[in-house]
PDB file of C-alpha atoms in Angstrom:
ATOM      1  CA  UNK J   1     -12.209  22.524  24.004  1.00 87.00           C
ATOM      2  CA  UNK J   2     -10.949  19.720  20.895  1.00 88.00           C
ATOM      3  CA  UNK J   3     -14.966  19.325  20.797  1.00 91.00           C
ATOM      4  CA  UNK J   4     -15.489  23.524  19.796  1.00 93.00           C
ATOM      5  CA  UNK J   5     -12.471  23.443  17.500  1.00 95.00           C
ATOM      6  CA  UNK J   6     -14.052  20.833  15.501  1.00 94.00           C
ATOM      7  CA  UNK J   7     -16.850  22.352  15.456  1.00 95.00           C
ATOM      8  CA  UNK J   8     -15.288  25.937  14.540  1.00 95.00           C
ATOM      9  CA  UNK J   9     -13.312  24.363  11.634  1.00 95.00           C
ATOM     10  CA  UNK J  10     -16.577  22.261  10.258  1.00 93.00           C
ATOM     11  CA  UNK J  11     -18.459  25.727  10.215  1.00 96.00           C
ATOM     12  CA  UNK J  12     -15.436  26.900   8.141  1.00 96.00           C
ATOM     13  CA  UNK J  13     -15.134  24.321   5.601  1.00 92.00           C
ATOM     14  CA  UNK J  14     -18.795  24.523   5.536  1.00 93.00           C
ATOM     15  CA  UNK J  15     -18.735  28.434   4.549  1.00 95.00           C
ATOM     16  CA  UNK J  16     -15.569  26.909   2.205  1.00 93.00           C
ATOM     17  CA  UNK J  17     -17.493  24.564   0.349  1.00 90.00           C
ATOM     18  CA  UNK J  18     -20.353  26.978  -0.592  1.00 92.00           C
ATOM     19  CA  UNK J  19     -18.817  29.561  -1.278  1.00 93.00           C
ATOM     20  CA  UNK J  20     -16.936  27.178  -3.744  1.00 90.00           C
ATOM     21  CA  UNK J  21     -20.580  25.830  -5.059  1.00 90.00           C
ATOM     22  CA  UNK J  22     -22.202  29.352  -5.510  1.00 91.00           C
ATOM     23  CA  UNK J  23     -19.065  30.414  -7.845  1.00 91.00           C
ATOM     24  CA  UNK J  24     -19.126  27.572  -9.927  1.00 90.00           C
ATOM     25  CA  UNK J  25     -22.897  27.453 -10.246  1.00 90.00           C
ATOM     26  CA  UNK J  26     -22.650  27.147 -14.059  1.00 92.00           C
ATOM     27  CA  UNK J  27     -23.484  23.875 -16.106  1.00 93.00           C
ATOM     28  CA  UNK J  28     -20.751  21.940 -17.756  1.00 94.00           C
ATOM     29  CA  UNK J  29     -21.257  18.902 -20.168  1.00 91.00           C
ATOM     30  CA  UNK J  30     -19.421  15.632 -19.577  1.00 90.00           C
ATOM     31  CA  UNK J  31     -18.692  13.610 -22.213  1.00 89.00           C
ATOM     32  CA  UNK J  32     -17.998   9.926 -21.704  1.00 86.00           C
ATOM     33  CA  UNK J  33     -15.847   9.394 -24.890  1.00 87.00           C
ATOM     34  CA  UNK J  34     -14.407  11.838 -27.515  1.00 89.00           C
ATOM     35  CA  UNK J  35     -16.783  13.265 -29.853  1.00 85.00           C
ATOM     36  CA  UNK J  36     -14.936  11.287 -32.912  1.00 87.00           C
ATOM     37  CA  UNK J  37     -15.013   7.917 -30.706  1.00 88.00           C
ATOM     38  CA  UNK J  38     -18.215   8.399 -29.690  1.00 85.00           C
ATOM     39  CA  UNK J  39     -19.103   8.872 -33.448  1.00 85.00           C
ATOM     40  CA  UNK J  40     -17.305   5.830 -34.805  1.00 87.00           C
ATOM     41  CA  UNK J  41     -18.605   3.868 -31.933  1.00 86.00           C
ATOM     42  CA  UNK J  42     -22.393   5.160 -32.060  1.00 85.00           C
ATOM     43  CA  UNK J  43     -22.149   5.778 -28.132  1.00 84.00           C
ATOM     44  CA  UNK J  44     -22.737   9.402 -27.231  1.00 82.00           C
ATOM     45  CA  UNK J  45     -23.134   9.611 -23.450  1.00 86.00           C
ATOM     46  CA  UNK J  46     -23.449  13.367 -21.994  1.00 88.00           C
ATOM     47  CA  UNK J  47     -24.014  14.718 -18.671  1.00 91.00           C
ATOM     48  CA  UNK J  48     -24.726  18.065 -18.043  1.00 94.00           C
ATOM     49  CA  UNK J  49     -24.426  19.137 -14.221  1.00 94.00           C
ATOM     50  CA  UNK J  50     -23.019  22.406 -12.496  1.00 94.00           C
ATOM     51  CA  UNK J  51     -19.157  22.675 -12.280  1.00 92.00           C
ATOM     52  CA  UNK J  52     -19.231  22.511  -8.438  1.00 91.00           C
ATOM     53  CA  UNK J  53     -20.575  18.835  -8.481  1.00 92.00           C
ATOM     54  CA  UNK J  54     -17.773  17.602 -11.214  1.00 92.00           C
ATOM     55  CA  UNK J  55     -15.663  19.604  -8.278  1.00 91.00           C
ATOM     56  CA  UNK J  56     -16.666  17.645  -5.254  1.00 92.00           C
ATOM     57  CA  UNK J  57     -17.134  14.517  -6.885  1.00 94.00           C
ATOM     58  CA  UNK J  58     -13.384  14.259  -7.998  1.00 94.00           C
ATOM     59  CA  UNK J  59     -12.274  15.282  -4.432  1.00 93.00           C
ATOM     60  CA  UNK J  60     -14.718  12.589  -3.245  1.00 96.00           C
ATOM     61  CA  UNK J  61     -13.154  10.083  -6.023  1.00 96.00           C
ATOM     62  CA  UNK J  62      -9.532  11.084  -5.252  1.00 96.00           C
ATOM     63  CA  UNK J  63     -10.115  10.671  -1.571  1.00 96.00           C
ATOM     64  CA  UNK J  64     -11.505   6.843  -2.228  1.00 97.00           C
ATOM     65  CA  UNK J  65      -9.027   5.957  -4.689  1.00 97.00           C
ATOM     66  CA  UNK J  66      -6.623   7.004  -1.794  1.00 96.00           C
ATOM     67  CA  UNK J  67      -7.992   5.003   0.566  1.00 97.00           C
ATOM     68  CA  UNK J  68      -8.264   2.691  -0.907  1.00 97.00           C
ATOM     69  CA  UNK J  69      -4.649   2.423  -2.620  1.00 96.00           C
ATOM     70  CA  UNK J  70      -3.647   3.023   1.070  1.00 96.00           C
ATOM     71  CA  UNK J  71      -5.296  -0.554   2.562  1.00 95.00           C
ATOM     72  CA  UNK J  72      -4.356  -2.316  -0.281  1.00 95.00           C
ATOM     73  CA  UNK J  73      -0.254  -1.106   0.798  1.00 95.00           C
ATOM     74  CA  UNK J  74      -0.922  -1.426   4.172  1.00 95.00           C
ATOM     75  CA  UNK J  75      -2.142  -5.109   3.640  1.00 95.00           C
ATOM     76  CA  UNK J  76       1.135  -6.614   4.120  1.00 95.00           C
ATOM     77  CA  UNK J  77       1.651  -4.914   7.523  1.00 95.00           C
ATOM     78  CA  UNK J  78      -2.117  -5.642   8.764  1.00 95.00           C
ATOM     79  CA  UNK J  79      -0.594  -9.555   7.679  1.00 95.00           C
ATOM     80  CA  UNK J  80       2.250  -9.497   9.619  1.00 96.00           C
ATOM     81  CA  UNK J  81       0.367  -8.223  12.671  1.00 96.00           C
ATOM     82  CA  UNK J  82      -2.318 -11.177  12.416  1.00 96.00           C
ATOM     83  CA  UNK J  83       0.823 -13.673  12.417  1.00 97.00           C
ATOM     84  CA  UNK J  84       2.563 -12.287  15.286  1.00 97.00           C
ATOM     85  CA  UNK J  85      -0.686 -11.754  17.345  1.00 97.00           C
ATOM     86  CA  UNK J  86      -1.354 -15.366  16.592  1.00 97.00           C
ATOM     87  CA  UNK J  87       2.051 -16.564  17.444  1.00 97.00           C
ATOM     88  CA  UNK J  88       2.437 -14.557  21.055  1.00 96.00           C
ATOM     89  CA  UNK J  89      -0.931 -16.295  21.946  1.00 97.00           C
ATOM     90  CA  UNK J  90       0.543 -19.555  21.400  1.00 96.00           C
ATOM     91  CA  UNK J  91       3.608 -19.187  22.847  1.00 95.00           C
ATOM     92  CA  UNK J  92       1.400 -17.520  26.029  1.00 94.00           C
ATOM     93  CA  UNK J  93      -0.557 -20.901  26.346  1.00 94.00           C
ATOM     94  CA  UNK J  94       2.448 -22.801  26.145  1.00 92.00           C
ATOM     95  CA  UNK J  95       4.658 -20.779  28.559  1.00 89.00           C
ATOM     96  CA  UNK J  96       1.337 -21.108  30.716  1.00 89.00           C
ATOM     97  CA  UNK J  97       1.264 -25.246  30.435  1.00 87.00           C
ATOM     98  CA  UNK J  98       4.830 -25.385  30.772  1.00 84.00           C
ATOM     99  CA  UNK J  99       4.366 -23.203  34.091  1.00 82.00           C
ATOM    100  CA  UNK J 100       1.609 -25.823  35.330  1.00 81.00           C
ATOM    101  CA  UNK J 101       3.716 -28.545  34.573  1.00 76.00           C
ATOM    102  CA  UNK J 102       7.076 -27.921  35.803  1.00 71.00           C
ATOM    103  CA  UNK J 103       6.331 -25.656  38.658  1.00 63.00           C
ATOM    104  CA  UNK J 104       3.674 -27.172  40.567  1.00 58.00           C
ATOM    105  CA  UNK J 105       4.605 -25.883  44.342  1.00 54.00           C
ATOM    106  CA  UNK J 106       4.056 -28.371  47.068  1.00 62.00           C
ATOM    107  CA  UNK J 107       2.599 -25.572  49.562  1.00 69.00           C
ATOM    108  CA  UNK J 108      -1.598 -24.525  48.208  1.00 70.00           C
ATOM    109  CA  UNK J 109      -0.885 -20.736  49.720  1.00 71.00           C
ATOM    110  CA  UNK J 110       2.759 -20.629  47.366  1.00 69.00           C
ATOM    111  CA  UNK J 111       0.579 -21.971  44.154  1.00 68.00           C
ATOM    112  CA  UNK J 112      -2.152 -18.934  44.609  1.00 72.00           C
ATOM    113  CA  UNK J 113       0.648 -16.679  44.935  1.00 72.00           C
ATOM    114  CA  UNK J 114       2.754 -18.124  41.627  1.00 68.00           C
ATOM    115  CA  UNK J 115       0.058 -18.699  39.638  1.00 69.00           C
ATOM    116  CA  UNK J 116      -0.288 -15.606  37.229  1.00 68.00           C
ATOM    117  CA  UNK J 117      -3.465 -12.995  37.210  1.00 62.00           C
ATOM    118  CA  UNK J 118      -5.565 -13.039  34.334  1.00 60.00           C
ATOM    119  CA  UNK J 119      -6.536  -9.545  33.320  1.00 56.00           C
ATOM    120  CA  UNK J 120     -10.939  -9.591  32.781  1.00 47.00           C
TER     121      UNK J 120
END
């Protein structure tokens, strides 16, 4: 059922999206400076596409620049993870040796039955 909804809301933005396109068929110029910079500067760089691309491709470009903004925030938390994952493993093989050590039963059927399943 998700699977169709997915699907339904694709087909949607789809329709969305070009609809969008065929109303903003007409071609724009893109400058890369200001014509008086670009003057003093002798660089005169022009693009001349249809609206809708300068349309998707600053959704596209917002959407990266958020994503990206977002790992670099989320980097300390990713961190702190690693460490803690890394420190629960040690302190899991040492509770294990300690375990072996210390609590060695003298009966063979009491150490099968002590000795802790390992999930595989």
């Amino acid at each position: 059922m998700i699977r169709y909804l997915r699907y339904v809301f694709l087909a949607a933005l789809a329709i969305v999206l070009l609809t969008v396109a065929l109303a903003n068929r007409g071609a724009v110029t893109l400058n890369a400076l200001p014509a008086d910079i670009a003057a003093f500067a002798n660089l005169n760089f022009m693009l001349t596409v249809p609206l809708y691309m300068v349309i998707f491709a600053s959704i596209i470009a917002g959407l990266m620049i958020g994503f990206v903004w977002e790992w670099f925030r989320e980097h300390k938390h990713r961190a702190t993870a690693t460490a803690r994952a890394r420190e629960v493993k040690r302190l899991e093989r040492e509770l294990d040796s300690l375990r072996r050590a210390n609590l060695e039963p003298k009966d063979e059927v009491l150490a099968l039955l002590d000795r802790p399943a390992k999930a595989g």
